[in-house]
Every structure is written in C-alpha cells, then in structure tokens.
Amino acid sequence: MTTQSGIETVSARPSPASGSDPGPSGPSVPTQAGFWFDPSCPWAWLTSRWALNVEQVRPVRFNWHVMSLAVLNEGRDVPQQYREQMKLLWGPVRICIAAAARHGDEVLLPLYTALGRRHHLEKAQWNTDTFAAALAEAGLPADLVDAAASDEFDQALRASHHDGMDRVGMDVGTPVIAVGDTAFFGPVVTPAPKGEAAGRLWDGVVLVAGTPGFYELKRTRDAAPSFD
C-alpha cells in the first residue's frame, strides 16, 4: 500500500549492506543516518520519500536536518533571475529551523512533509497561506509563520547548513546523507523507488560511499522530477 506521502508500506527486512543482521534476541538497533534537505528542492523531496521507503525495508532511521540553497549560493556568480528566486527560499528553511529550535528536531519530518507536498505536488507557492497550512497540518503553532521573514534563527540555520555541507564540500547541493563517518550528496533519482527497490538502492549507495577513495558516479539528467 502506498500512502499520500509516497511511502510504500512493506515488512522490514535486514540488509547485509547496512550491517544489521538480527541477533538471537531480535533485530539489531537501526543504523542512524542524517539527511539534510531544503524544502524547496524537488530532487531532495524525491530522495526524502525514497529514504522513508528505505526505513520500511532496511533497519535504518533517518534524522532530519535543514540546509539552505540560499545560504549555499550566497556570494556566487549566479544569473539575476536565479538570485531573485533565492530570496523566496529563505522562508521555508527559516520556518523549519524555528520550529526545530522551539519544539525539537522531531517536528522536522512532519513539517517538511507538509511543506513539500504542498509545494511539489500541489504546486503551491511559498507564501504565508502555504506556510500556515503546513504548520497546522504538522500540529505546530501558527505564530511560527512569522519566522519566514525574520533573521532570528539564521545563526542556527547556518550552523545546521554547515553541519551537513562541510561533510561533503560546497560544490554539491541537497540532499546530503551521512552514515557514520561517511557523507555523500544524493542519490538523485526520479521517480522515488519504493519497497524493495528502495532497499536495493540504499544497499548500493552505502556500498560505494563506504569504498575508500570513492567520490562520484554521475550522468546528465534527461528527465524532470517525477512525483508519481
């Protein structure tokens, strides 16, 4: 069964690649992985939905963190049109950081899901109405909408951003995933794999990312993000 957020619910199975064979007393403690996202990025959204599917079929649990494409592109020589678009990206990341600061990191996933579904699936613009509706869905106070236009939490935003990006270097974007001492950009995939296909991709990503000296596999994207 596939939920509204694109998670195919299946029975969890251990993966040799994730080092999680169940012991005699039952399944082992899940591997902890970090995931850095900007709510505005459609590719990060697809990868996040893949990650949630991975949790269903592999003993992995993702901890959610915020990075910022606006921070990443500060001072860079980018086209004026793109620079104007960057101004709109401050709002959602500021709201996420403010929500986490006030209510704990555990609110990030439901808030990200509420924001991302509206923006990427329903094509809602980043504005006060979108933010307010997402906050209400996530069960968060309505006054957090004010954070979108405030720099009160920008120091915390930059710290979260650099916590993720400093692990992989500034020549990549979002998503960033960290497992133990290994961090990598991606995977960038469309549409998001579900079920055991999600697990197999996870196995492969962890395998290559854990290979000493491995840096990159890449090809030109010839398809737009598909949210099916």
PDB file of C-alpha atoms in Angstrom:
ATOM      1  CA  MET A   1       0.000   0.000   0.000  1.00  0.00           C
ATOM      2  CA  THR A   2       1.287   3.467  -0.872  1.00  0.00           C
ATOM      3  CA  THR A   3       0.471   6.407   1.384  1.00  0.00           C
ATOM      4  CA  GLN A   4      -0.200  10.008   0.374  1.00  0.00           C
ATOM      5  CA  SER A   5       3.446  10.890   1.002  1.00  0.00           C
ATOM      6  CA  GLY A   6       4.603   8.171  -1.388  1.00  0.00           C
ATOM      7  CA  ILE A   7       5.708   5.598   1.173  1.00  0.00           C
ATOM      8  CA  GLU A   8       5.027   2.004   0.234  1.00  0.00           C
ATOM      9  CA  THR A   9       4.359   0.150   3.463  1.00  0.00           C
ATOM     10  CA  VAL A  10       6.077  -3.237   3.459  1.00  0.00           C
ATOM     11  CA  SER A  11       7.633  -5.504   6.034  1.00  0.00           C
ATOM     12  CA  ALA A  12      11.111  -4.527   7.198  1.00  0.00           C
ATOM     13  CA  ARG A  13      13.930  -6.865   6.207  1.00  0.00           C
ATOM     14  CA  PRO A  14      17.579  -6.729   7.254  1.00  0.00           C
ATOM     15  CA  SER A  15      20.213  -5.753   4.718  1.00  0.00           C
ATOM     16  CA  PRO A  16      23.741  -7.170   4.722  1.00  0.00           C
ATOM     17  CA  ALA A  17      24.989  -3.846   3.346  1.00  0.00           C
ATOM     18  CA  SER A  18      23.686  -1.967   6.360  1.00  0.00           C
ATOM     19  CA  GLY A  19      25.373  -4.251   8.898  1.00  0.00           C
ATOM     20  CA  SER A  20      22.178  -5.113  10.675  1.00  0.00           C
ATOM     21  CA  ASP A  21      21.823  -8.878  10.998  1.00  0.00           C
ATOM     22  CA  PRO A  22      19.343  -9.683  13.758  1.00  0.00           C
ATOM     23  CA  GLY A  23      20.848 -11.262  16.822  1.00  0.00           C
ATOM     24  CA  PRO A  24      19.400 -14.107  18.906  1.00  0.00           C
ATOM     25  CA  SER A  25      17.348 -11.651  20.969  1.00  0.00           C
ATOM     26  CA  GLY A  26      15.765  -9.971  17.943  1.00  0.00           C
ATOM     27  CA  PRO A  27      16.511  -7.248  15.401  1.00  0.00           C
ATOM     28  CA  SER A  28      19.532  -5.040  15.986  1.00  0.00           C
ATOM     29  CA  VAL A  29      19.377  -1.331  16.699  1.00  0.00           C
ATOM     30  CA  PRO A  30      18.687   0.555  13.456  1.00  0.00           C
ATOM     31  CA  THR A  31      21.544   2.346  11.757  1.00  0.00           C
ATOM     32  CA  GLN A  32      21.244   6.111  12.233  1.00  0.00           C
ATOM     33  CA  ALA A  33      21.592   8.269   9.145  1.00  0.00           C
ATOM     34  CA  GLY A  34      21.479  12.049   8.792  1.00  0.00           C
ATOM     35  CA  PHE A  35      19.524  13.721   5.986  1.00  0.00           C
ATOM     36  CA  TRP A  36      19.977  17.419   5.110  1.00  0.00           C
ATOM     37  CA  PHE A  37      17.242  18.983   2.993  1.00  0.00           C
ATOM     38  CA  ASP A  38      15.990  22.281   1.656  1.00  0.00           C
ATOM     39  CA  PRO A  39      12.171  22.104   1.344  1.00  0.00           C
ATOM     40  CA  SER A  40      12.328  23.959  -1.983  1.00  0.00           C
ATOM     41  CA  CYS A  41      14.413  21.376  -3.843  1.00  0.00           C
ATOM     42  CA  PRO A  42      12.317  18.877  -5.840  1.00  0.00           C
ATOM     43  CA  TRP A  43      15.209  16.423  -6.073  1.00  0.00           C
ATOM     44  CA  ALA A  44      15.711  16.423  -2.304  1.00  0.00           C
ATOM     45  CA  TRP A  45      11.965  15.857  -1.908  1.00  0.00           C
ATOM     46  CA  LEU A  46      12.133  12.743  -4.106  1.00  0.00           C
ATOM     47  CA  THR A  47      15.173  11.454  -2.222  1.00  0.00           C
ATOM     48  CA  SER A  48      13.428  12.060   1.098  1.00  0.00           C
ATOM     49  CA  ARG A  49      10.448   9.971   0.000  1.00  0.00           C
ATOM     50  CA  TRP A  50      12.885   7.255  -1.069  1.00  0.00           C
ATOM     51  CA  ALA A  51      14.534   7.454   2.369  1.00  0.00           C
ATOM     52  CA  LEU A  52      11.202   6.907   4.091  1.00  0.00           C
ATOM     53  CA  ASN A  53      10.668   3.830   1.940  1.00  0.00           C
ATOM     54  CA  VAL A  54      14.158   2.628   2.870  1.00  0.00           C
ATOM     55  CA  GLU A  55      13.137   2.768   6.534  1.00  0.00           C
ATOM     56  CA  GLN A  56      10.367   0.298   5.739  1.00  0.00           C
ATOM     57  CA  VAL A  57      12.666  -2.362   4.281  1.00  0.00           C
ATOM     58  CA  ARG A  58      16.028  -1.787   5.961  1.00  0.00           C
ATOM     59  CA  PRO A  59      16.927  -1.236   9.642  1.00  0.00           C
ATOM     60  CA  VAL A  60      17.813   2.423   9.073  1.00  0.00           C
ATOM     61  CA  ARG A  61      16.402   5.532  10.734  1.00  0.00           C
ATOM     62  CA  PHE A  62      16.958   8.975   9.271  1.00  0.00           C
ATOM     63  CA  ASN A  63      17.474  12.056  11.419  1.00  0.00           C
ATOM     64  CA  TRP A  64      16.313  15.161   9.591  1.00  0.00           C
ATOM     65  CA  HIS A  65      18.283  18.401   9.316  1.00  0.00           C
ATOM     66  CA  VAL A  66      17.998  21.622   7.349  1.00  0.00           C
ATOM     67  CA  MET A  67      20.388  23.018   4.769  1.00  0.00           C
ATOM     68  CA  SER A  68      19.725  26.131   2.691  1.00  0.00           C
ATOM     69  CA  LEU A  69      20.172  26.653  -1.029  1.00  0.00           C
ATOM     70  CA  ALA A  70      20.020  30.391  -0.339  1.00  0.00           C
ATOM     71  CA  VAL A  71      22.970  30.124   2.046  1.00  0.00           C
ATOM     72  CA  LEU A  72      24.806  27.798  -0.340  1.00  0.00           C
ATOM     73  CA  ASN A  73      24.560  30.313  -3.189  1.00  0.00           C
ATOM     74  CA  GLU A  74      25.443  33.432  -1.212  1.00  0.00           C
ATOM     75  CA  GLY A  75      28.213  35.337  -2.963  1.00  0.00           C
ATOM     76  CA  ARG A  76      28.189  33.101  -6.011  1.00  0.00           C
ATOM     77  CA  ASP A  77      28.051  34.444  -9.533  1.00  0.00           C
ATOM     78  CA  VAL A  78      24.563  33.269 -10.498  1.00  0.00           C
ATOM     79  CA  PRO A  79      22.104  34.746 -13.019  1.00  0.00           C
ATOM     80  CA  GLN A  80      19.993  37.627 -11.722  1.00  0.00           C
ATOM     81  CA  GLN A  81      16.785  35.647 -12.211  1.00  0.00           C
ATOM     82  CA  TYR A  82      18.141  32.844 -10.050  1.00  0.00           C
ATOM     83  CA  ARG A  83      19.302  35.351  -7.451  1.00  0.00           C
ATOM     84  CA  GLU A  84      15.750  36.691  -7.219  1.00  0.00           C
ATOM     85  CA  GLN A  85      14.392  33.173  -6.814  1.00  0.00           C
ATOM     86  CA  MET A  86      16.824  32.572  -3.964  1.00  0.00           C
ATOM     87  CA  LYS A  87      15.105  35.309  -1.958  1.00  0.00           C
ATOM     88  CA  LEU A  88      11.946  33.202  -1.842  1.00  0.00           C
ATOM     89  CA  LEU A  89      13.811  30.206  -0.443  1.00  0.00           C
ATOM     90  CA  TRP A  90      14.608  31.801   2.916  1.00  0.00           C
ATOM     91  CA  GLY A  91      11.038  31.495   4.198  1.00  0.00           C
ATOM     92  CA  PRO A  92      10.591  27.706   4.388  1.00  0.00           C
ATOM     93  CA  VAL A  93      14.052  26.956   5.804  1.00  0.00           C
ATOM     94  CA  ARG A  94      13.656  29.666   8.435  1.00  0.00           C
ATOM     95  CA  ILE A  95      10.308  28.207   9.483  1.00  0.00           C
ATOM     96  CA  CYS A  96      11.798  24.713   9.716  1.00  0.00           C
ATOM     97  CA  ILE A  97      14.720  25.893  11.829  1.00  0.00           C
ATOM     98  CA  ALA A  98      12.461  27.967  14.095  1.00  0.00           C
ATOM     99  CA  ALA A  99      10.119  25.002  14.576  1.00  0.00           C
ATOM    100  CA  ALA A 100      13.024  22.699  15.469  1.00  0.00           C
ATOM    101  CA  ALA A 101      14.525  25.262  17.844  1.00  0.00           C
ATOM    102  CA  ARG A 102      11.253  25.662  19.723  1.00  0.00           C
ATOM    103  CA  HIS A 103       9.796  22.168  19.545  1.00  0.00           C
ATOM    104  CA  GLY A 104      12.654  19.773  18.833  1.00  0.00           C
ATOM    105  CA  ASP A 105      14.129  18.149  15.737  1.00  0.00           C
ATOM    106  CA  GLU A 106      11.381  15.535  15.718  1.00  0.00           C
ATOM    107  CA  VAL A 107       8.987  18.085  14.187  1.00  0.00           C
ATOM    108  CA  LEU A 108      11.139  18.487  11.077  1.00  0.00           C
ATOM    109  CA  LEU A 109       9.900  15.436   9.177  1.00  0.00           C
ATOM    110  CA  PRO A 110       6.155  16.130   9.547  1.00  0.00           C
ATOM    111  CA  LEU A 111       6.698  19.803   8.776  1.00  0.00           C
ATOM    112  CA  TYR A 112       8.902  19.002   5.770  1.00  0.00           C
ATOM    113  CA  THR A 113       6.274  16.555   4.525  1.00  0.00           C
ATOM    114  CA  ALA A 114       3.500  19.139   4.905  1.00  0.00           C
ATOM    115  CA  LEU A 115       5.529  21.838   3.168  1.00  0.00           C
ATOM    116  CA  GLY A 116       6.892  19.589   0.447  1.00  0.00           C
ATOM    117  CA  ARG A 117       3.577  18.044  -0.514  1.00  0.00           C
ATOM    118  CA  ARG A 118       2.027  21.467  -0.960  1.00  0.00           C
ATOM    119  CA  HIS A 119       4.940  22.912  -2.897  1.00  0.00           C
ATOM    120  CA  HIS A 120       5.998  19.974  -5.050  1.00  0.00           C
ATOM    121  CA  LEU A 121       2.773  18.017  -5.531  1.00  0.00           C
ATOM    122  CA  GLU A 122       0.106  20.683  -5.243  1.00  0.00           C
ATOM    123  CA  LYS A 123       2.302  23.396  -6.820  1.00  0.00           C
ATOM    124  CA  ALA A 124       1.596  25.891  -4.038  1.00  0.00           C
ATOM    125  CA  GLN A 125       3.794  28.970  -3.920  1.00  0.00           C
ATOM    126  CA  TRP A 126       5.895  29.836  -0.903  1.00  0.00           C
ATOM    127  CA  ASN A 127       3.681  32.332   0.866  1.00  0.00           C
ATOM    128  CA  THR A 128       2.005  32.912   4.201  1.00  0.00           C
ATOM    129  CA  ASP A 129      -1.020  30.763   3.336  1.00  0.00           C
ATOM    130  CA  THR A 130       1.157  27.794   2.374  1.00  0.00           C
ATOM    131  CA  PHE A 131       3.279  28.120   5.499  1.00  0.00           C
ATOM    132  CA  ALA A 132       0.251  28.470   7.773  1.00  0.00           C
ATOM    133  CA  ALA A 133      -1.469  25.406   6.303  1.00  0.00           C
ATOM    134  CA  ALA A 134       1.687  23.294   6.623  1.00  0.00           C
ATOM    135  CA  LEU A 135       2.225  24.371  10.229  1.00  0.00           C
ATOM    136  CA  ALA A 136      -1.368  23.496  11.083  1.00  0.00           C
ATOM    137  CA  GLU A 137      -1.034  20.056   9.477  1.00  0.00           C
ATOM    138  CA  ALA A 138       2.150  19.390  11.449  1.00  0.00           C
ATOM    139  CA  GLY A 139       0.426  20.451  14.679  1.00  0.00           C
ATOM    140  CA  LEU A 140       2.697  23.439  15.199  1.00  0.00           C
ATOM    141  CA  PRO A 141       1.810  26.927  16.465  1.00  0.00           C
ATOM    142  CA  ALA A 142       0.553  29.355  13.845  1.00  0.00           C
ATOM    143  CA  ASP A 143       2.890  32.127  15.015  1.00  0.00           C
ATOM    144  CA  LEU A 144       5.861  30.222  13.555  1.00  0.00           C
ATOM    145  CA  VAL A 145       4.813  31.674  10.213  1.00  0.00           C
ATOM    146  CA  ASP A 146       6.451  34.920  11.332  1.00  0.00           C
ATOM    147  CA  ALA A 147       9.865  33.225  11.212  1.00  0.00           C
ATOM    148  CA  ALA A 148       9.758  33.261   7.398  1.00  0.00           C
ATOM    149  CA  ALA A 149      10.527  36.981   7.333  1.00  0.00           C
ATOM    150  CA  SER A 150      12.795  37.077  10.392  1.00  0.00           C
ATOM    151  CA  ASP A 151      16.532  36.537  10.763  1.00  0.00           C
ATOM    152  CA  GLU A 152      16.135  35.487  14.410  1.00  0.00           C
ATOM    153  CA  PHE A 153      17.145  31.904  13.708  1.00  0.00           C
ATOM    154  CA  ASP A 154      19.588  32.492  10.864  1.00  0.00           C
ATOM    155  CA  GLN A 155      22.600  31.641  13.012  1.00  0.00           C
ATOM    156  CA  ALA A 156      21.056  28.266  13.819  1.00  0.00           C
ATOM    157  CA  LEU A 157      20.156  27.807  10.152  1.00  0.00           C
ATOM    158  CA  ARG A 158      23.735  28.434   9.060  1.00  0.00           C
ATOM    159  CA  ALA A 159      25.047  26.054  11.709  1.00  0.00           C
ATOM    160  CA  SER A 160      22.716  23.281  10.534  1.00  0.00           C
ATOM    161  CA  HIS A 161      23.597  24.008   6.914  1.00  0.00           C
ATOM    162  CA  HIS A 162      27.337  23.800   7.528  1.00  0.00           C
ATOM    163  CA  ASP A 163      26.989  20.708   9.701  1.00  0.00           C
ATOM    164  CA  GLY A 164      25.798  18.909   6.594  1.00  0.00           C
ATOM    165  CA  MET A 165      27.621  20.680   3.790  1.00  0.00           C
ATOM    166  CA  ASP A 166      31.036  20.749   5.437  1.00  0.00           C
ATOM    167  CA  ARG A 167      30.966  16.948   5.333  1.00  0.00           C
ATOM    168  CA  VAL A 168      30.767  16.836   1.545  1.00  0.00           C
ATOM    169  CA  GLY A 169      32.106  20.169   0.264  1.00  0.00           C
ATOM    170  CA  MET A 170      30.359  23.186  -1.171  1.00  0.00           C
ATOM    171  CA  ASP A 171      30.368  22.093  -4.822  1.00  0.00           C
ATOM    172  CA  VAL A 172      27.247  19.972  -4.310  1.00  0.00           C
ATOM    173  CA  GLY A 173      23.730  20.727  -3.127  1.00  0.00           C
ATOM    174  CA  THR A 174      20.902  18.869  -1.430  1.00  0.00           C
ATOM    175  CA  PRO A 175      20.235  16.187  -0.378  1.00  0.00           C
ATOM    176  CA  VAL A 176      23.200  15.262   1.795  1.00  0.00           C
ATOM    177  CA  ILE A 177      23.133  11.961   3.659  1.00  0.00           C
ATOM    178  CA  ALA A 178      25.561  10.924   6.402  1.00  0.00           C
ATOM    179  CA  VAL A 179      26.077   7.425   7.785  1.00  0.00           C
ATOM    180  CA  GLY A 180      28.744   7.243  10.452  1.00  0.00           C
ATOM    181  CA  ASP A 181      31.862   8.953   9.141  1.00  0.00           C
ATOM    182  CA  THR A 182      30.686   8.748   5.530  1.00  0.00           C
ATOM    183  CA  ALA A 183      28.657  11.532   3.916  1.00  0.00           C
ATOM    184  CA  PHE A 184      27.580  11.930   0.328  1.00  0.00           C
ATOM    185  CA  PHE A 185      25.429  14.032  -1.965  1.00  0.00           C
ATOM    186  CA  GLY A 186      22.406  12.227  -3.363  1.00  0.00           C
ATOM    187  CA  PRO A 187      21.214   9.865  -4.560  1.00  0.00           C
ATOM    188  CA  VAL A 188      19.399  11.942  -7.170  1.00  0.00           C
ATOM    189  CA  VAL A 189      16.650   9.765  -8.584  1.00  0.00           C
ATOM    190  CA  THR A 190      13.264  10.050 -10.243  1.00  0.00           C
ATOM    191  CA  PRO A 191      10.749   8.727  -9.523  1.00  0.00           C
ATOM    192  CA  ALA A 192      11.494   7.718  -5.930  1.00  0.00           C
ATOM    193  CA  PRO A 193      11.961   3.927  -5.683  1.00  0.00           C
ATOM    194  CA  LYS A 194       9.555   2.124  -3.384  1.00  0.00           C
ATOM    195  CA  GLY A 195       9.575  -1.136  -1.487  1.00  0.00           C
ATOM    196  CA  GLU A 196      12.461  -3.498  -2.033  1.00  0.00           C
ATOM    197  CA  ALA A 197      13.701  -1.378  -4.946  1.00  0.00           C
ATOM    198  CA  ALA A 198      14.321   1.400  -2.416  1.00  0.00           C
ATOM    199  CA  GLY A 199      16.244  -1.018  -0.229  1.00  0.00           C
ATOM    200  CA  ARG A 200      18.440  -2.229  -3.063  1.00  0.00           C
ATOM    201  CA  LEU A 201      19.352   1.340  -3.993  1.00  0.00           C
ATOM    202  CA  TRP A 202      20.254   2.005  -0.355  1.00  0.00           C
ATOM    203  CA  ASP A 203      22.468  -1.085  -0.291  1.00  0.00           C
ATOM    204  CA  GLY A 204      24.313   0.094  -3.377  1.00  0.00           C
ATOM    205  CA  VAL A 205      24.707   3.680  -2.228  1.00  0.00           C
ATOM    206  CA  VAL A 206      26.109   2.631   1.148  1.00  0.00           C
ATOM    207  CA  LEU A 207      28.455   0.169  -0.556  1.00  0.00           C
ATOM    208  CA  VAL A 208      30.027   2.658  -2.958  1.00  0.00           C
ATOM    209  CA  ALA A 209      30.025   5.535  -0.457  1.00  0.00           C
ATOM    210  CA  GLY A 210      31.915   3.337   2.003  1.00  0.00           C
ATOM    211  CA  THR A 211      34.638   2.472  -0.521  1.00  0.00           C
ATOM    212  CA  PRO A 212      37.883   4.325   0.338  1.00  0.00           C
ATOM    213  CA  GLY A 213      38.731   6.866  -2.334  1.00  0.00           C
ATOM    214  CA  PHE A 214      35.327   6.739  -4.000  1.00  0.00           C
ATOM    215  CA  TYR A 215      33.928  10.168  -4.887  1.00  0.00           C
ATOM    216  CA  GLU A 216      31.481  10.261  -7.729  1.00  0.00           C
ATOM    217  CA  LEU A 217      29.187   8.493 -10.172  1.00  0.00           C
ATOM    218  CA  LYS A 218      27.216  10.847 -12.385  1.00  0.00           C
ATOM    219  CA  ARG A 219      25.387  11.249 -15.648  1.00  0.00           C
ATOM    220  CA  THR A 220      23.448  14.131 -17.180  1.00  0.00           C
ATOM    221  CA  ARG A 221      19.824  14.274 -16.044  1.00  0.00           C
ATOM    222  CA  ASP A 222      17.493  13.917 -19.016  1.00  0.00           C
ATOM    223  CA  ALA A 223      14.211  13.746 -17.077  1.00  0.00           C
ATOM    224  CA  ALA A 224      12.336  16.206 -14.886  1.00  0.00           C
ATOM    225  CA  PRO A 225      11.366  15.298 -11.323  1.00  0.00           C
ATOM    226  CA  SER A 226       8.505  12.797 -11.373  1.00  0.00           C
ATOM    227  CA  PHE A 227       6.315  12.738  -8.265  1.00  0.00           C
ATOM    228  CA  ASP A 228       4.245   9.687  -9.240  1.00  0.00           C
TER     229      ASP A 228
END
